[in-house]
Amino acid sequence: MLSRRRLLAGLLGLRLSRAQGLRAEEVVGALEVPWALAFLPGGGMLISERPGRIRLFRGGRLSTYAELPVYARGESGLLGLALHPRFPEAPYVYAYRTVEAGGLRNQVVRLRHLGERGVLERVILDGIPARPHGLHSGGRIAFGPDGMLYVTTGEVYERELAQDLASLGGKVLRLTPEGEPAPGNPFLDQKGARPEIYSLGHRNPQGLAWHPRTGELFASEHGPSGEQGFGYDEVNLIVPGGNYGWPRVVGRGDDPRYRDPLHFWPEGFPPGNLAFWRRDLYVAGLRGQALLRLVLDGDKSHWQVARVETALSGFGRLREVQVGPDGALYVTTSNRDGRGQVRPNDDKVLRLR
């Protein structure tokens, strides 16, 4: 006889899976390339879909919160999402998108939250490089503990942009909620440098997470896929003004001019987002099709990865990972992005307990 828990799960339409003591349940399915999640105070979550929709899932119901015009090719389209740190008092939702009108580029935009829907208010940052192939657009946005908005950008396969301080490509940016360069940015007063830049030398950073105790910023990043070898996907500890070496260095270069990754995969593990949960760092894997748990050892500025474990697999490509307000870990699949094997009811949001 089925246990009461399994029977209830079946009645609710939840798919359960166990890995490393975790239970994964399907929260919502039939999405189209979900890229980022944003949890609303009082319940519900926003889900960005790369073709240009933001969906609202609340009370078991999925609706369209906003539709934005985007250039959805390759890895580009509607990507990151973030809520204003004083939401809902400051009723703003931020998104990262690729647009074609007026010239192809990436933007950070702000929507006004109107309860069941969001309305595009304005562009807060424009002119982030994009290219017709749609590759290496970066796209993760998140507010840090300092109340500033952090933005990851790719070098759109023009490698030298990552080292060019006059370009927003291949960088981590830091902005005020109004889109201005944040106070204290390392290149704020350097002639010829974009004042929004926080760190440089990135190929295609895809994730941002802050250590819950020390407040340090960690980022995930894609390594080369043919232009300078293969593999060497990274997790980096981001510091103001840090140069992470691309394209001068692949993997660990032991060159004092560049910062070495905290961890890298020589054979490749192209990551999505990353998140701290229960003291460990979890990294979503796209081609690696797994959620990895990185156990860290050390302390502030002196971290090492003690071991790496597979926390979840069997759901295909995983892109977003984020801690929800209920203390559970949320993960999205990305099997409908043109690079995965589509499974029943893909794409979906999973909750891990």
XYZ file of C-alpha atoms in Angstrom, residues 4-334:
331
model
C 0.109 8.597 2.893
C 2.925 10.955 1.809
C 3.369 9.257 -1.572
C -0.373 9.086 -2.137
C -0.733 12.794 -1.353
C 2.136 13.601 -3.665
C 0.449 11.639 -6.431
C -2.824 13.476 -5.906
C -0.998 16.805 -6.096
C 0.793 15.789 -9.289
C 4.235 16.069 -7.696
C 7.142 14.103 -9.076
C 9.385 12.935 -6.241
C 13.037 12.024 -6.493
C 15.699 11.358 -3.873
C 19.373 12.217 -4.076
C 21.815 12.809 -1.202
C 18.869 12.824 1.195
C 17.029 15.475 -0.842
C 13.466 15.145 -2.049
C 12.634 16.965 -5.294
C 9.047 17.861 -6.019
C 7.690 19.522 -9.124
C 6.127 22.873 -8.274
C 5.111 24.000 -11.759
C 5.757 22.599 -15.231
C 5.162 23.237 -18.935
C 7.388 26.345 -18.920
C 9.516 27.529 -21.842
C 13.180 27.926 -20.922
C 12.743 29.395 -17.431
C 15.821 31.458 -16.627
C 15.354 33.090 -13.233
C 13.049 33.140 -10.205
C 12.019 35.979 -7.909
C 9.983 35.227 -4.783
C 7.214 37.661 -3.839
C 6.588 38.610 -0.208
C 3.352 37.046 0.950
C 3.629 34.093 -1.424
C 4.074 33.389 -5.090
C 7.009 33.675 -7.434
C 7.912 35.294 -10.713
C 9.541 33.176 -13.421
C 11.293 34.658 -16.455
C 11.057 32.695 -19.704
C 13.692 33.379 -22.337
C 11.212 34.041 -25.210
C 10.076 37.196 -23.366
C 7.482 36.316 -20.744
C 7.459 36.764 -16.996
C 5.065 34.292 -15.398
C 3.413 34.599 -11.999
C 2.831 31.381 -10.049
C 0.661 31.907 -7.006
C -1.925 29.777 -5.234
C -1.341 26.893 -7.626
C -2.170 29.052 -10.647
C 0.186 30.147 -13.442
C -0.538 33.427 -15.232
C 1.323 35.883 -17.458
C 2.691 38.775 -15.404
C 4.376 40.639 -18.279
C 5.439 40.175 -21.892
C 8.493 42.089 -23.065
C 9.826 42.432 -26.612
C 13.148 40.593 -26.789
C 15.625 39.202 -29.288
C 15.473 35.515 -28.354
C 18.304 33.765 -30.204
C 20.933 31.382 -28.897
C 21.557 32.266 -25.243
C 19.862 35.668 -25.451
C 16.344 36.883 -24.703
C 14.697 37.549 -21.350
C 17.151 36.379 -18.692
C 17.700 37.549 -15.089
C 15.103 38.789 -12.586
C 15.412 40.624 -9.267
C 13.123 42.460 -6.844
C 13.984 45.857 -5.392
C 15.502 45.250 -1.923
C 12.647 47.272 -0.354
C 9.916 45.518 -2.335
C 6.933 45.984 -2.147
C 7.374 49.457 -0.582
C 9.495 50.161 -3.659
C 7.286 48.239 -6.152
C 9.910 47.413 -8.776
C 10.922 44.256 -10.611
C 14.201 44.294 -12.561
C 14.945 42.181 -15.641
C 17.826 41.628 -18.060
C 16.939 41.305 -21.728
C 18.308 41.362 -25.273
C 16.642 43.768 -27.702
C 16.992 44.413 -31.429
C 15.164 47.709 -32.043
C 17.635 50.555 -32.430
C 20.594 48.184 -32.581
C 21.198 44.801 -30.978
C 22.229 45.022 -27.319
C 21.442 43.868 -23.795
C 19.654 46.021 -21.234
C 18.599 46.068 -17.610
C 14.995 47.260 -17.344
C 12.634 48.035 -14.484
C 8.953 47.128 -14.255
C 6.383 48.556 -11.868
C 4.584 45.867 -9.866
C 0.787 46.161 -10.074
C -0.238 43.059 -8.118
C -1.111 40.516 -10.790
C 0.954 42.102 -13.541
C 4.028 44.195 -14.148
C 4.349 47.157 -16.505
C 7.633 48.197 -18.096
C 8.642 51.499 -16.526
C 12.067 52.303 -17.977
C 15.493 51.096 -19.064
C 18.009 51.625 -16.256
C 21.130 50.442 -18.141
C 21.570 50.194 -21.909
C 24.363 49.347 -24.316
C 25.570 46.027 -22.904
C 27.119 44.178 -25.880
C 25.099 41.585 -27.788
C 25.678 39.859 -31.135
C 23.380 38.244 -33.740
C 24.455 34.734 -32.771
C 22.975 35.428 -29.329
C 25.831 33.783 -27.422
C 27.594 34.912 -24.234
C 25.073 37.478 -23.084
C 25.641 36.873 -19.361
C 22.331 37.909 -17.822
C 22.243 37.190 -14.088
C 21.109 40.088 -11.908
C 20.801 40.181 -8.119
C 20.734 42.711 -5.314
C 23.572 42.306 -2.832
C 23.619 42.831 0.947
C 24.690 46.426 0.255
C 21.415 47.146 -1.577
C 23.187 47.512 -4.933
C 22.257 45.687 -8.132
C 24.923 43.335 -9.522
C 24.811 42.367 -13.207
C 26.808 39.736 -15.101
C 27.678 40.360 -18.756
C 29.322 38.181 -21.400
C 31.953 39.076 -23.966
C 29.749 37.892 -26.905
C 32.668 35.879 -28.354
C 34.774 39.051 -28.689
C 37.328 37.962 -26.133
C 39.226 41.228 -25.740
C 36.079 42.988 -24.524
C 36.567 41.188 -21.224
C 39.800 43.159 -20.651
C 38.526 46.456 -22.089
C 37.498 48.867 -19.329
C 35.687 50.993 -21.916
C 33.250 48.135 -22.584
C 30.499 46.659 -20.413
C 31.105 43.189 -21.915
C 32.737 40.365 -19.925
C 32.202 42.046 -16.564
C 30.356 42.058 -13.282
C 28.659 45.448 -12.929
C 27.395 47.194 -9.789
C 24.557 49.723 -9.963
C 22.262 51.676 -7.694
C 18.561 50.709 -7.891
C 18.150 53.726 -10.196
C 20.793 52.394 -12.605
C 23.620 54.764 -11.706
C 27.195 53.547 -11.066
C 27.277 52.468 -7.423
C 29.296 54.526 -4.937
C 32.673 52.953 -4.225
C 32.987 51.143 -7.552
C 36.692 50.510 -8.253
C 36.890 52.322 -11.621
C 34.525 55.165 -10.777
C 37.150 57.875 -11.308
C 39.403 56.187 -13.865
C 39.468 58.043 -17.162
C 38.140 56.004 -20.065
C 36.714 53.262 -17.843
C 33.027 52.498 -17.471
C 32.155 53.457 -13.886
C 29.612 50.615 -13.587
C 32.359 47.965 -13.663
C 32.973 45.978 -10.476
C 35.203 43.195 -11.877
C 36.556 42.238 -15.300
C 38.142 39.427 -17.259
C 35.004 37.283 -17.430
C 33.963 35.115 -20.375
C 30.287 34.430 -19.649
C 29.370 34.641 -15.951
C 26.018 33.018 -15.177
C 25.449 33.101 -11.422
C 25.775 35.286 -8.318
C 25.562 34.348 -4.630
C 26.663 35.976 -1.368
C 28.071 34.019 1.542
C 25.420 34.232 4.287
C 27.970 34.871 7.054
C 30.790 36.876 5.469
C 28.840 38.668 2.746
C 31.430 37.760 0.097
C 30.324 37.505 -3.524
C 30.728 34.247 -5.463
C 30.074 33.853 -9.204
C 29.826 30.956 -11.661
C 31.278 31.268 -15.150
C 31.489 29.327 -18.403
C 34.941 28.362 -19.644
C 35.993 28.037 -23.306
C 34.115 25.820 -25.736
C 36.599 25.638 -28.593
C 38.153 29.085 -28.986
C 40.880 28.349 -26.389
C 40.386 24.687 -25.609
C 37.414 23.178 -23.816
C 36.172 23.071 -20.244
C 37.602 25.005 -17.299
C 34.230 26.259 -16.106
C 34.692 28.182 -12.870
C 33.446 29.323 -9.513
C 35.086 32.610 -8.526
C 35.290 34.720 -5.392
C 34.600 38.222 -6.709
C 36.478 41.202 -5.251
C 36.197 44.885 -6.292
C 38.481 45.581 -9.225
C 39.474 41.935 -9.580
C 40.663 40.766 -13.005
C 39.705 37.125 -13.612
C 41.995 36.664 -16.569
C 39.903 35.863 -19.630
C 41.200 35.538 -22.310
C 44.771 35.718 -20.946
C 44.309 32.819 -18.537
C 42.246 29.638 -18.712
C 41.764 27.827 -15.429
C 44.427 28.447 -12.799
C 47.218 30.617 -14.176
C 49.167 31.448 -10.991
C 49.745 34.900 -12.472
C 49.651 37.691 -9.875
C 47.924 40.017 -12.355
C 44.834 37.793 -12.405
C 42.717 36.108 -9.800
C 42.582 32.322 -9.915
C 39.219 30.559 -9.604
C 38.138 29.127 -6.293
C 37.217 25.952 -8.161
C 37.210 24.841 -11.800
C 36.312 21.756 -13.812
C 39.074 20.932 -16.352
C 36.726 18.629 -18.265
C 33.867 21.122 -18.112
C 30.716 21.643 -16.071
C 28.960 24.639 -17.660
C 27.108 26.171 -14.716
C 23.884 28.076 -14.314
C 23.245 29.965 -11.108
C 24.656 29.107 -7.673
C 23.288 29.505 -4.143
C 24.339 29.016 -0.533
C 22.091 26.593 1.331
C 22.739 24.971 4.722
C 26.327 26.270 4.820
C 27.285 24.748 1.437
C 27.442 26.169 -2.083
C 25.151 24.565 -4.659
C 25.863 24.951 -8.393
C 23.332 24.135 -11.119
C 24.760 22.327 -14.152
C 23.570 22.720 -17.732
C 25.516 20.279 -19.894
C 26.560 18.495 -16.689
C 22.846 17.887 -15.932
C 23.298 17.848 -12.174
C 23.143 19.994 -9.073
C 26.518 19.918 -7.311
C 27.214 20.591 -3.653
C 30.534 22.294 -2.948
C 31.650 21.944 0.653
C 33.849 24.910 1.531
C 36.679 24.944 4.041
C 38.439 27.993 5.453
C 37.177 31.481 6.180
C 36.842 34.928 4.666
C 39.123 35.452 1.643
C 40.800 32.075 2.282
C 38.288 29.549 1.017
C 39.013 26.132 -0.422
C 36.654 23.541 -1.844
C 37.026 20.529 0.430
C 34.851 18.217 -1.679
C 32.263 18.181 -4.457
C 29.184 15.949 -4.389
C 26.273 15.354 -6.745
C 23.177 16.515 -4.889
C 20.601 15.944 -7.639
C 20.492 14.454 -11.129
C 18.002 12.823 -13.463
C 16.113 15.968 -14.525
C 18.357 17.045 -17.398
C 19.804 20.533 -17.740
C 19.534 22.715 -14.621
C 19.848 26.507 -14.795
C 18.447 28.407 -11.813
C 19.079 27.537 -8.169
C 17.851 29.777 -5.370
C 16.747 29.540 -1.746
C 13.048 30.237 -1.303
C 11.362 32.050 1.584
C 10.263 28.672 2.953
C 13.895 27.609 3.399
C 13.753 25.100 0.539
C 16.060 25.106 -2.479
C 14.419 25.825 -5.847
C 15.870 24.632 -9.164
C 14.687 25.062 -12.750
C 15.245 22.724 -15.686
C 16.352 24.054 -19.076
